[in-house]
Amino acid sequence: MSSRGFSKKPAFPERWNAPLQRAFARWIRRRGPVHPPLVLGYRQIYILPTRFGWLIGLLLTAMLLGSLNFNNNLGLFTTFLVAGTALLSMHAAHRNLDGVRIAAIGAGRTFAGDPLALSISLQDTLGRARSGLVVEAPEGSASRGGRVDAWQAAELEIEIPTSSRGWLKPPRLRLRTRYPLGWFQAWSWFWSEQRFLVWPRPAGSAPPLRMAGRNADRQRPGDESDEFHGLREWREGDPLHRIAWKASQRHDTLLARQFSRPERGRIMLRLADAPAPDIEGRIAVLARWVLEAERMDLEYGLDLGSMQLPPGIGPTQRTRCLDALAEFG
Amino acid sequence: MTTRPGRPTVLLVVASFVFAAMPHMAAMPPWIVAMILGAAAWRAAIAIHDLPRPGWILRIFITFGGLALVVAYYGTLWGRRAATVMLCVMVAAKLSEMFRLRDARIVAALAYFLIATQFLFSQRLVLFVYLVIGCWLTTAALLQVQRDADDVPAGSTIGSALRPVIRDGLAIIALAAPFAVVLFMLFPRLASPLWGMPDEALDGRTGLSDEMTPGSITELFADDSPAFRASFDDGAPPPRSRLYWRGPVLWRFDGRTWRRLDIASRRADRLPPAEPGSWSYTVQQEPTERRWMFALDYPVSAPEEARVTSDYTLVREQPITSLIAYDVISNPLFVDSPSLQGWMRRIALYLPEDSNPRTRAFARSLRERFENDRELIEEVLAWFNREPFFYSLQTSPLGRNGADEFLFDLRVGYCEYYASAFAVLMRAAGIPTRVVTGYQGGFWQAADQYLLVRQSDAHAWNEVWLSGEGWTRVDPTAAVAPERVSEGARSALAGGAGWFAGEWLYAIRNQYDRLQNLWNRWVLGFDDERQSSLLERLGLGELSSAARSLALLALAALALIPLALLWHALALAPLGTDPLQRRWKRVRFRLRRAGMAPGIGETPFELAERVSTRLVNGDELLTLAARYSRLRYGGEASAEARTSFFESARRWRPEPLNPSGSRASKNGQHARSDHR
């Protein structure tokens, strides 16, 4: 995003080598809190001219020199008026961040390789509306410009790339603004100590599921909630309301309505069964199987050797299984 | 983050450019103006009607075509006018590829630059209005560009989209103004320029010419703009009949045109002494692009960067390209050239062969009747007065025997005609004569004690050389139309002058010039000298330059304090533009003042519920909050519902429950009764 803006590549310190980076992080941390929730104040807000701001500076210098040389007083006044505007713009950019509370960073789940959508919730604590707030990640991705009304809260979404399964620590983010004129950029660093789980990327192709103890033809008796299956002779113990009175009239005996539930396929997904040379490959296959089982409406459980998940079905089961796969090892 | 400018953004950026280029366009040839306006209109039309963009071949063609045309017209890019025209044309070409926010920003930034460069040509008072409006529009355009970049949703119509930035732009300019004023007063000036201004005489704003052909130029006499202003140290000016502001002196005559004598523009050998009876005054001269400066007869010394020529004209070393002020002392009693060298005499007597036979014959007959030069001159002036000569600007040009035609046939003309014919007549009679051009008279601004001399006060008169008296001024026009000298060109022309507007307009222009005069003195004339005297008055005069810079910084910082206060007062945050939100904000503000500060992230209704128990009129607050939520987040609301909410919100004041539980103030009861 910012690669298309006028400030092509913000000087993110991530490009520096590790010790410098750690020192930089320590320095930022010393200046004030950096983990949400935090309220941005004087010590956390940095400000510098944007590329366009430097251009305006250059223009102002030219105007100043020309006007001074020709003793051109109106030219000078124009220069000073624009300079005053620049000063106000700097102040306004700072003011636009000052007192913003970064309340939390939240995220859903995503498969490794897909971008993870972080949602950053912001609040105003000083009774001022803010506009043009953008969250940027070091890789150059950025959120859309956001607005926070006075005393209100708002959320900004930013996508960060993921590469492998497991717990992901989001990178150092920055909240920046170029309000009001785009001459100055004010920003604050913040990062989360919270980590987010990234699911393993499902294998592109996986062998079909091996049904374990599948008994598709078997029926087991059900109750009224299941579908109507047929009639049979009434026996002692059958509830009265199950008697099919109309049908019984045509027979000598009382008939009772019978219900049944078609038995779901049930399957145990075992790490040992996954046909892949290495552990990551197997986990990828298992992840694919979880999705397949969910799609085919099978009950599935997970057996990772060290831990087992009992069979189940539905989003909760899916999440539980994928989480277990993500954390495995 | 968006990177494409929206429709309102494009329109505002184009408008700010066109406004910034306006005074520049006034000085351009019409076809360049048409090109610039065409480019602007085209870009606006693309934005409004979603027309296809120009291809890159067309854009390159426009850019280089524009460049080539300007170079072809001006022959150069070196020079203020050519360079600024070039800049205008280039920005106009840039419009054809302004499809990214980045380009829109650059166009707007160049609009600031165009505004500043305009003042190289003129710094008149009206242009201050141009400065302010131009900066305002440009700032608004940049605000709008940034709003696009920040994904701020624009209003449904172009008007509603631009209203907030127009308002914020004005606020920014208003807040930047005090800072600019302080900096303007304190910023160190250069006593001498770092580099020179290129010479050029382009804009036709040239004032008096250095040659004279009767009948060729009448524009000057129709030009009511100021040529210069003079304020006299004694207060009142000398009598009008002495107010001959000396300009170029013309010696050489080819039968049609009078020209200067190059050798006479060398430095004067002998300067008049500053005796009692001299006049001391300050002239504030408008730019002319020429080198003439104007003084009364005879300047005793030259101002800086100028010299007194041997025919006692002030000539500057550099053309006058901006308003200048200079002090002059003139000694009217000085005798110019008590003796005339032979070669000079020959030049001052020269007439082309075989021209003006009737004038020559008339001169001979006069010479026979009058031995004495002075008597002869008296007779000619009396003759002018006696015969039906008329003073008028509506006359016809003259041919080769101009003096004959004028003296015996036409007899209608203005100063140039009289001065030229008189000089021919005198030379034919053997009296050395030259023509002096300049200005005569002026309008006395009694309230502000200065003499305003307009271009229309331009005049031409003669000087004859008389033995013992030297060069002596003779004004033949005054013999024909004495009111030209006693009351000025306007009264001499009364009735016949079509281009002078009504009296009231003239009066307004005189009043306006008083403002212009103050402007020139206090704003344009604010140079390093005035600055030093201001600093001295501020008690900073004795400081070294380093200390002065520090003091400057300190003062600038001080200027920021009221600025910061103002800023907070006006709260130039991105204010809710929604009137609904503004009303609710005010309710919240009142609550906070009453000690019931809204919590962070609290919805209106949550807030109302929380604090209503502490208020006498808490139920009203609940109603207001509910209505607000409905209006803001509900569907389309009727105008009446909004208006009635505005009304109630405006009137509502919190009435806290007293510990004693008694009713709240009278004011509050009033509000209640309104509300129910």
CSV table of N, CA and C in Angstrom, one decimal, chain B residues 47 56 74 76 135 140 157 227 238 241 300 330 349 459 478 500 503 513 518 524 566 581 590 628 632:
chain,number,residue,atom,x,y,z
B,47,ALA,N,-13.3,14.4,-15.5
B,47,ALA,CA,-13.7,14.0,-14.2
B,47,ALA,C,-15.3,14.0,-14.1
B,56,TRP,N,-0.8,8.2,-24.0
B,56,TRP,CA,0.5,8.8,-23.6
B,56,TRP,C,1.1,9.6,-24.8
B,74,TYR,N,8.3,33.5,-27.1
B,74,TYR,CA,9.1,34.4,-26.3
B,74,TYR,C,10.6,34.4,-26.7
B,76,THR,N,12.9,32.7,-25.7
B,76,THR,CA,13.8,32.3,-24.7
B,76,THR,C,13.0,31.8,-23.5
B,135,CYS,N,-4.0,30.9,-1.6
B,135,CYS,CA,-3.5,29.9,-0.7
B,135,CYS,C,-4.6,29.1,0.0
B,140,ALA,N,-7.1,24.0,0.6
B,140,ALA,CA,-8.3,23.1,0.6
B,140,ALA,C,-8.1,22.0,-0.3
B,157,THR,N,-22.9,15.0,-3.1
B,157,THR,CA,-22.7,16.0,-4.2
B,157,THR,C,-21.3,16.6,-4.1
B,227,ALA,N,1.7,56.6,-11.3
B,227,ALA,CA,3.1,56.5,-11.8
B,227,ALA,C,4.0,56.6,-10.6
B,238,PRO,N,5.0,72.1,-3.4
B,238,PRO,CA,5.1,73.4,-4.1
B,238,PRO,C,3.9,73.7,-4.9
B,241,SER,N,2.1,75.1,-10.4
B,241,SER,CA,2.7,75.5,-11.6
B,241,SER,C,4.2,75.2,-11.6
B,300,VAL,N,19.6,67.8,-6.7
B,300,VAL,CA,21.0,68.2,-6.3
B,300,VAL,C,21.9,67.0,-6.2
B,330,SER,N,15.5,69.0,-4.5
B,330,SER,CA,15.5,69.7,-5.8
B,330,SER,C,15.7,71.2,-5.5
B,349,LEU,N,19.6,73.3,-32.4
B,349,LEU,CA,19.0,74.1,-33.4
B,349,LEU,C,18.6,73.3,-34.7
B,459,HIS,N,3.2,64.5,-19.4
B,459,HIS,CA,3.2,65.8,-20.0
B,459,HIS,C,4.5,66.0,-20.8
B,478,ALA,N,0.4,75.2,-21.7
B,478,ALA,CA,-0.2,76.1,-20.7
B,478,ALA,C,-0.7,77.4,-21.3
B,500,PHE,N,-12.6,58.9,-19.4
B,500,PHE,CA,-12.6,59.1,-17.9
B,500,PHE,C,-14.0,58.8,-17.4
B,503,GLU,N,-17.3,61.2,-12.1
B,503,GLU,CA,-16.6,61.8,-11.0
B,503,GLU,C,-16.5,60.9,-9.8
B,513,ASP,N,-6.4,54.8,-3.7
B,513,ASP,CA,-5.0,55.0,-3.8
B,513,ASP,C,-4.4,55.3,-2.4
B,518,LEU,N,-0.6,53.4,1.7
B,518,LEU,CA,-0.2,52.8,3.0
B,518,LEU,C,0.4,51.5,2.8
B,524,LEU,N,5.0,46.8,1.4
B,524,LEU,CA,6.0,46.6,0.3
B,524,LEU,C,7.3,47.3,0.6
B,566,LEU,N,-5.4,29.6,20.0
B,566,LEU,CA,-6.5,29.7,19.0
B,566,LEU,C,-6.8,28.3,18.4
B,581,GLN,N,-24.3,15.2,14.6
B,581,GLN,CA,-23.3,14.9,15.6
B,581,GLN,C,-22.8,16.1,16.3
B,590,ARG,N,-21.9,19.7,27.5
B,590,ARG,CA,-22.6,20.3,28.7
B,590,ARG,C,-22.6,19.3,29.9
B,628,TYR,N,-31.5,10.7,19.0
B,628,TYR,CA,-30.3,10.9,18.3
B,628,TYR,C,-29.9,9.5,17.6
B,632,ARG,N,-29.5,9.0,13.7
B,632,ARG,CA,-28.1,8.8,13.2
B,632,ARG,C,-28.0,7.4,12.6
